[in-house]
Each structure stands twice: as C-alpha cells, then as structure tokens.
Short mmCIF file of C-alpha atoms and ligand atoms in Angstrom, two decimals:
data_model
loop_
_atom_site.label_atom_id
_atom_site.label_comp_id
_atom_site.label_asym_id
_atom_site.label_seq_id
_atom_site.Cartn_x
_atom_site.Cartn_y
_atom_site.Cartn_z
CA MET A 133 12.03 0.32 5.40
CA GLN A 134 10.01 2.81 3.39
CA ASN A 135 6.29 2.42 2.88
CA ILE A 136 4.68 2.70 -0.53
CA VAL A 137 0.91 3.07 -0.81
CA VAL A 138 -0.47 2.45 -4.30
CA LEU A 139 -3.82 3.81 -5.52
CA ILE A 140 -5.48 2.08 -8.45
CA SER A 141 -8.74 2.16 -10.37
CA GLY A 142 -8.37 -0.73 -12.79
CA GLN A 143 -6.56 -3.95 -13.56
CA GLY A 144 -3.45 -2.88 -11.64
CA SER A 145 -0.80 -4.16 -14.03
CA ASN A 146 1.52 -1.27 -13.12
CA LEU A 147 0.97 -2.02 -9.46
CA GLY A 148 1.93 -5.62 -10.20
CA SER A 149 5.15 -4.60 -11.91
CA ILE A 150 6.10 -2.33 -9.00
CA ALA A 151 5.27 -4.91 -6.32
CA GLN A 152 7.26 -7.60 -8.13
CA ALA A 153 10.27 -5.37 -8.71
CA CYS A 154 10.21 -4.27 -5.07
CA ARG A 155 10.24 -7.88 -3.92
CA ARG A 156 12.68 -9.30 -6.45
CA GLN A 157 15.17 -6.43 -6.34
CA HIS A 158 15.04 -6.13 -2.55
CA TRP A 159 14.25 -2.43 -2.44
CA PRO A 160 14.53 -0.84 1.01
CA ALA A 161 10.75 -0.49 0.82
CA ARG A 162 7.54 -2.45 0.77
CA VAL A 163 4.16 -1.93 -0.85
CA ALA A 164 2.32 -1.42 2.41
CA ALA A 165 -1.19 -1.16 0.97
CA VAL A 166 -3.18 -0.93 -2.23
CA ILE A 167 -6.36 1.13 -2.22
CA GLY A 168 -8.79 0.92 -5.11
CA GLY A 169 -12.28 1.90 -6.09
CA ARG A 170 -15.22 -0.16 -7.31
CA SER A 171 -13.70 -0.94 -10.68
CA ALA A 172 -10.41 -2.05 -9.16
CA ALA A 173 -11.43 -5.58 -8.19
CA ALA A 174 -8.92 -7.23 -10.53
CA GLY A 175 -6.08 -5.02 -9.33
CA LEU A 176 -6.95 -5.61 -5.69
CA ALA A 177 -7.00 -9.37 -6.30
CA LEU A 178 -3.56 -9.11 -7.89
CA ALA A 179 -2.28 -7.21 -4.84
CA ALA A 180 -3.73 -9.83 -2.51
CA LEU A 181 -1.87 -12.54 -4.45
CA GLU A 182 1.33 -10.58 -3.75
CA GLY A 183 0.43 -10.64 -0.06
CA ILE A 184 -0.28 -6.92 0.06
CA PRO A 185 -3.12 -5.62 2.26
CA THR A 186 -5.90 -4.19 0.12
CA GLN A 187 -8.77 -1.83 0.74
CA GLN A 188 -11.70 -0.91 -1.41
CA LEU A 189 -12.89 2.67 -1.20
CA ALA A 190 -15.59 3.74 -3.65
CA HIS A 191 -15.98 7.46 -4.23
CA GLN A 192 -19.63 6.76 -5.09
CA ASP A 193 -20.23 6.05 -1.41
CA PHE A 194 -19.38 9.62 -0.43
CA SER A 195 -21.52 12.74 -0.72
CA SER A 196 -18.64 15.02 -1.74
CA ARG A 197 -15.16 14.91 -3.18
CA GLU A 198 -13.84 16.38 0.07
CA ALA A 199 -15.47 13.68 2.20
CA TYR A 200 -14.07 10.97 -0.04
CA GLU A 201 -10.58 12.45 0.03
CA ALA A 202 -10.67 12.86 3.82
CA GLU A 203 -11.33 9.13 4.19
CA LEU A 204 -8.78 8.28 1.53
CA ALA A 205 -6.10 10.36 3.29
CA GLU A 206 -6.90 8.72 6.60
CA ARG A 207 -6.47 5.29 5.09
CA ILE A 208 -3.25 6.24 3.31
CA ASP A 209 -1.79 7.86 6.42
CA ALA A 210 -2.54 4.77 8.50
CA HIS A 211 0.36 3.16 6.58
CA ASP A 212 2.83 5.95 7.35
CA PRO A 213 3.60 6.41 3.65
CA ASP A 214 6.90 7.62 2.29
CA TRP A 215 5.47 7.39 -1.23
CA VAL A 216 1.98 7.51 -2.68
CA VAL A 217 2.01 5.95 -6.13
CA LEU A 218 -0.90 6.57 -8.48
CA ALA A 219 -1.07 3.64 -10.88
CA GLY A 220 -4.01 4.05 -13.21
CA PHE A 221 -5.91 5.98 -10.52
CA MET A 222 -8.73 7.72 -12.34
CA ARG A 223 -9.68 10.49 -9.92
CA ILE A 224 -8.94 14.17 -10.17
CA LEU A 225 -7.50 15.21 -6.81
CA THR A 226 -8.21 18.51 -5.05
CA PRO A 227 -5.34 20.96 -4.33
CA PRO A 228 -5.42 20.31 -0.55
CA PHE A 229 -5.07 16.57 -1.12
CA VAL A 230 -2.22 17.14 -3.55
CA ALA A 231 -0.54 19.54 -1.11
CA ARG A 232 -0.72 16.94 1.66
CA TYR A 233 1.45 14.56 -0.37
CA LEU A 234 3.51 17.06 -2.37
CA GLY A 235 6.91 15.61 -3.19
CA ARG A 236 5.75 12.16 -2.09
CA MET A 237 3.12 11.44 -4.73
CA VAL A 238 3.85 10.35 -8.30
CA ASN A 239 1.68 9.39 -11.26
CA ILE A 240 2.09 7.59 -14.56
CA HIS A 241 0.37 9.03 -17.60
CA PRO A 242 0.11 7.19 -20.93
CA SER A 243 1.57 9.85 -23.19
CA LEU A 244 4.73 11.86 -23.63
CA LEU A 245 3.62 14.86 -21.59
CA PRO A 246 2.99 17.69 -22.16
CA ALA A 247 1.37 16.11 -25.23
CA PHE A 248 -2.06 14.60 -24.64
CA PRO A 249 -2.91 15.25 -20.99
CA GLY A 250 -6.28 13.84 -19.92
CA LEU A 251 -8.12 10.85 -21.36
CA ALA A 252 -8.05 8.79 -24.59
CA THR A 253 -4.36 9.48 -25.12
CA HIS A 254 -3.74 6.64 -27.59
CA ARG A 255 -6.69 7.58 -29.80
CA ARG A 256 -5.61 11.21 -29.81
CA ALA A 257 -2.01 10.31 -30.58
CA LEU A 258 -3.12 8.25 -33.58
CA ALA A 259 -5.45 11.00 -34.76
CA ALA A 260 -2.65 13.55 -34.50
CA GLY A 261 -0.34 11.33 -36.56
CA VAL A 262 2.55 11.39 -34.10
CA LYS A 263 5.38 8.99 -34.89
CA VAL A 264 6.52 8.63 -31.28
CA HIS A 265 4.27 8.09 -28.29
CA GLY A 266 4.87 6.80 -24.78
CA ALA A 267 4.42 7.27 -21.06
CA THR A 268 5.52 9.76 -18.42
CA VAL A 269 6.14 9.47 -14.69
CA HIS A 270 5.84 12.79 -12.90
CA PHE A 271 5.41 14.28 -9.44
CA VAL A 272 1.80 15.19 -8.79
CA THR A 273 1.06 18.89 -8.52
CA PRO A 274 -2.37 20.58 -8.63
CA GLY A 275 -2.53 20.87 -12.44
CA LEU A 276 -3.92 17.89 -14.35
CA ASP A 277 -1.06 15.65 -15.60
CA ASP A 278 1.21 18.59 -15.05
CA GLY A 279 3.92 18.00 -12.43
CA PRO A 280 7.70 17.91 -12.93
CA ILE A 281 8.65 15.01 -15.19
CA ILE A 282 10.98 12.41 -13.69
CA ALA A 283 11.31 10.10 -16.70
CA GLN A 284 9.60 9.06 -19.88
CA ALA A 285 9.49 5.97 -22.07
CA ALA A 286 9.09 6.52 -25.79
CA VAL A 287 7.63 3.93 -28.16
CA PRO A 288 7.31 4.09 -31.93
CA VAL A 289 3.90 4.37 -33.56
CA GLN A 290 3.90 1.62 -36.20
CA PRO A 291 2.08 1.73 -39.52
CA GLY A 292 -1.22 -0.09 -39.06
CA ASP A 293 -1.40 0.57 -35.31
CA ASP A 294 -4.84 0.88 -33.80
CA GLU A 295 -5.71 2.07 -30.32
CA ALA A 296 -5.34 -1.43 -28.86
CA THR A 297 -1.94 -2.25 -30.36
CA LEU A 298 -0.55 1.14 -29.44
CA ALA A 299 -1.96 0.95 -25.90
CA ALA A 300 -0.37 -2.49 -25.43
CA ARG A 301 3.03 -1.22 -26.60
CA VAL A 302 2.85 1.76 -24.25
CA LEU A 303 1.69 -0.39 -21.32
CA ALA A 304 4.64 -2.76 -21.80
CA ALA A 305 6.95 0.25 -21.62
CA GLU A 306 5.13 1.49 -18.50
CA HIS A 307 5.89 -1.81 -16.80
CA ARG A 308 9.61 -1.14 -17.24
CA LEU A 309 9.48 2.58 -16.58
CA TYR A 310 7.39 2.86 -13.43
CA PRO A 311 9.23 0.32 -11.22
CA MET A 312 12.52 1.89 -12.24
CA VAL A 313 11.41 5.38 -11.28
CA VAL A 314 9.87 4.33 -7.97
CA ARG A 315 13.13 2.55 -7.20
CA TRP A 316 15.08 5.75 -7.91
CA LEU A 317 12.83 7.60 -5.47
CA VAL A 318 13.15 4.96 -2.78
CA GLU A 319 16.93 5.00 -3.23
CA GLY A 320 16.98 8.79 -2.90
CA ARG A 321 18.28 9.50 -6.40
CA SER A 322 15.81 12.22 -7.22
CA ARG A 323 13.27 14.36 -5.43
CA LEU A 324 10.99 17.33 -5.83
CA HIS A 325 12.66 20.51 -4.63
CA SER A 326 11.21 24.03 -5.01
CA GLU A 327 8.68 22.73 -7.53
CA GLN A 328 11.45 21.25 -9.70
CA LEU A 329 12.97 17.85 -10.17
CA GLU A 330 16.34 17.56 -8.48
CA TRP A 331 18.85 14.74 -8.89
CA LEU A 332 20.69 14.04 -5.67
CA PRO A 333 24.36 13.19 -5.24
CA ALA A 334 23.56 9.48 -5.53
CA GLY A 335 23.02 10.68 -9.05
CA GLU A 336 21.93 8.96 -12.17
CA PRO A 337 20.88 5.33 -12.19
CA PRO A 338 23.67 2.80 -11.52
CA ALA A 339 25.50 1.23 -14.43
CA ASP A 340 23.69 -2.06 -14.03
CA ASP A 341 20.25 -0.39 -14.09
CA PRO A 342 18.46 -1.91 -17.09
CA GLY A 343 17.08 1.51 -17.91
CA ARG A 344 20.50 2.99 -18.53
CA SER A 345 20.89 1.37 -21.90
CA ALA A 346 19.43 3.73 -24.45
CA ALA A 347 17.58 1.11 -26.42
CA TRP A 348 15.03 -1.21 -24.93
CA PRO A 349 13.56 -4.24 -26.68
CA ASP A 350 10.92 -3.54 -29.33
CA ASP A 351 12.46 -0.18 -30.20
CA SER A 352 11.10 1.62 -27.15
CA GLN A 353 13.43 3.95 -25.30
CA LEU A 354 13.86 5.24 -21.80
CA LEU A 355 14.37 8.96 -21.49
CA TRP A 356 15.20 10.62 -18.21
CA CYS A 357 16.20 14.06 -17.22
CA PRO A 358 19.23 14.38 -14.92
C1 GRF B 248 -1.98 2.91 -17.61
O1 GRF B 248 -1.92 3.06 -19.00
C2 GRF B 248 -1.67 4.20 -16.95
O2 GRF B 248 -0.72 4.96 -17.63
C3 GRF B 248 -2.99 4.89 -16.99
O3 GRF B 248 -3.94 3.89 -16.73
C4 GRF B 248 -3.41 2.64 -17.13
C5 GRF B 248 -3.46 1.75 -15.93
O4 GRF B 248 -3.16 0.44 -16.23
N1 GRF B 248 -3.02 6.01 -16.08
P1 GRF B 248 -3.02 -0.62 -15.05
O5 GRF B 248 -4.28 -0.55 -14.20
O6 GRF B 248 -1.80 -0.32 -14.27
O7 GRF B 248 -2.94 -1.94 -15.75
#
C-alpha cells in the first residue's frame, strides 16, 4: 500500500477528487495525510470528512522558510510517503526541499505550461486572447512551474468568458486530470528518470481509463505524452 501525502492551501477540491478516486477505484494506495496552512481550513475539513488525518502548519508561525520547510518535511516523512501531491499549495519551495522529494512530488498548475507560469493564470490567458487554456500536472523541480509535464487537460476559451467562468471550466478539468495522473504514478506507469518523464512497460493508460478517449464532456480534452 503506497502512501500519498497531499499539501493544500485552499478549498482542497483537487484533494477531494484524488481522495475519492483513490477510495472508489481501489488504488493500491491511500491518502495518508493532508497538510495545509492557515487558509486551508475548508480543505482540511473536507479531508477529515474522508477520514484522512489532517494537520495544520502555518508558515507564518516560523521565522524562516528553512525552519518552516524542516518542520513540513518532518511531518510529511512521518507518513513514509511514496508520493507528495501539491494540490493548490501556494508556497514556493526551496531547492533542498524539492531535491528531497525529487521524482516523488507532483503539482497541478492551472494553465497549459509553459504558458502562464505563476499566478493569475486565467486573467492572463483572457488578456492574451488564447483560444485554448487548461491545466498541467508535472513533476516538481526547482524552477517555478517548470518540471517535466506528465499530462495536460485543454479546455476551450468561450466567447464571453470571464475569469470566473474560465476558472470553473479549468477546475472541472483538473478534477478529472489530477486523479488520473496520480493513479498512473501509483500504478507505476510513468516516472521521472534523468530529469525526464519516462513511460514504463506498463505503458499508456488501460483501455478502460476514462482519460483515454480523446474528447471529454464540455469539449475539454486530455493530452498526455507517452
Ligand atoms: C487549482 O486551480 C490548482 O490548479 C491551483 O490552485 C487551485 C486549487 O484548487 N494550483 P483546490 O484548492 O484544489 O480547489
């Protein structure tokens, strides 16, 4: 049984989609703990409803980034993690912290990277006039929103979209994308190898994987890179 530790900063809807998929699809894994900061109360409550142990760790309570990360690593490691999943975790991590979990830590970012790293992705996508937007799951490396891409979900930008409608469409796609990718990792389908994404002999997702079909509802699309 593999252990997944999820780090959140907000409402935790991606965490919820992962925890539910893990339980319903009987992954050989469990969400062993959810750790969140001060603004993560709603997400931590959601985790508790799923029966997952939660911990609150506020970076504001620490005098330095290093001190905060040392405590965070201790709490993560207490759960013997196979995977550290960043789900709306709004902290920039130092290179030593990233190195500690290299190949075991993934993130979801609400844009089609490498477009729009950083914050306010939906507003910037609208301002740029892109016709396709989306979300990316990638391995975490020291660069900001910069690690090898495992998969992406693309959604159309509709005429009349504002930041809220576009964000909602992307978030709905995230809820399909992230559980699928974490499942692939747990099942050993892909991994980080020599700083690149590698698909293992288990290969591409199975035929009955909902993500295999090119078209998803509401015109969004899953894109992956075997
Ligand atoms: C998601 O859009 C994620 O891509 C971004 O933060 C948001 C988190 O949403 N990094 P939630 O807390 O999972 O609902």
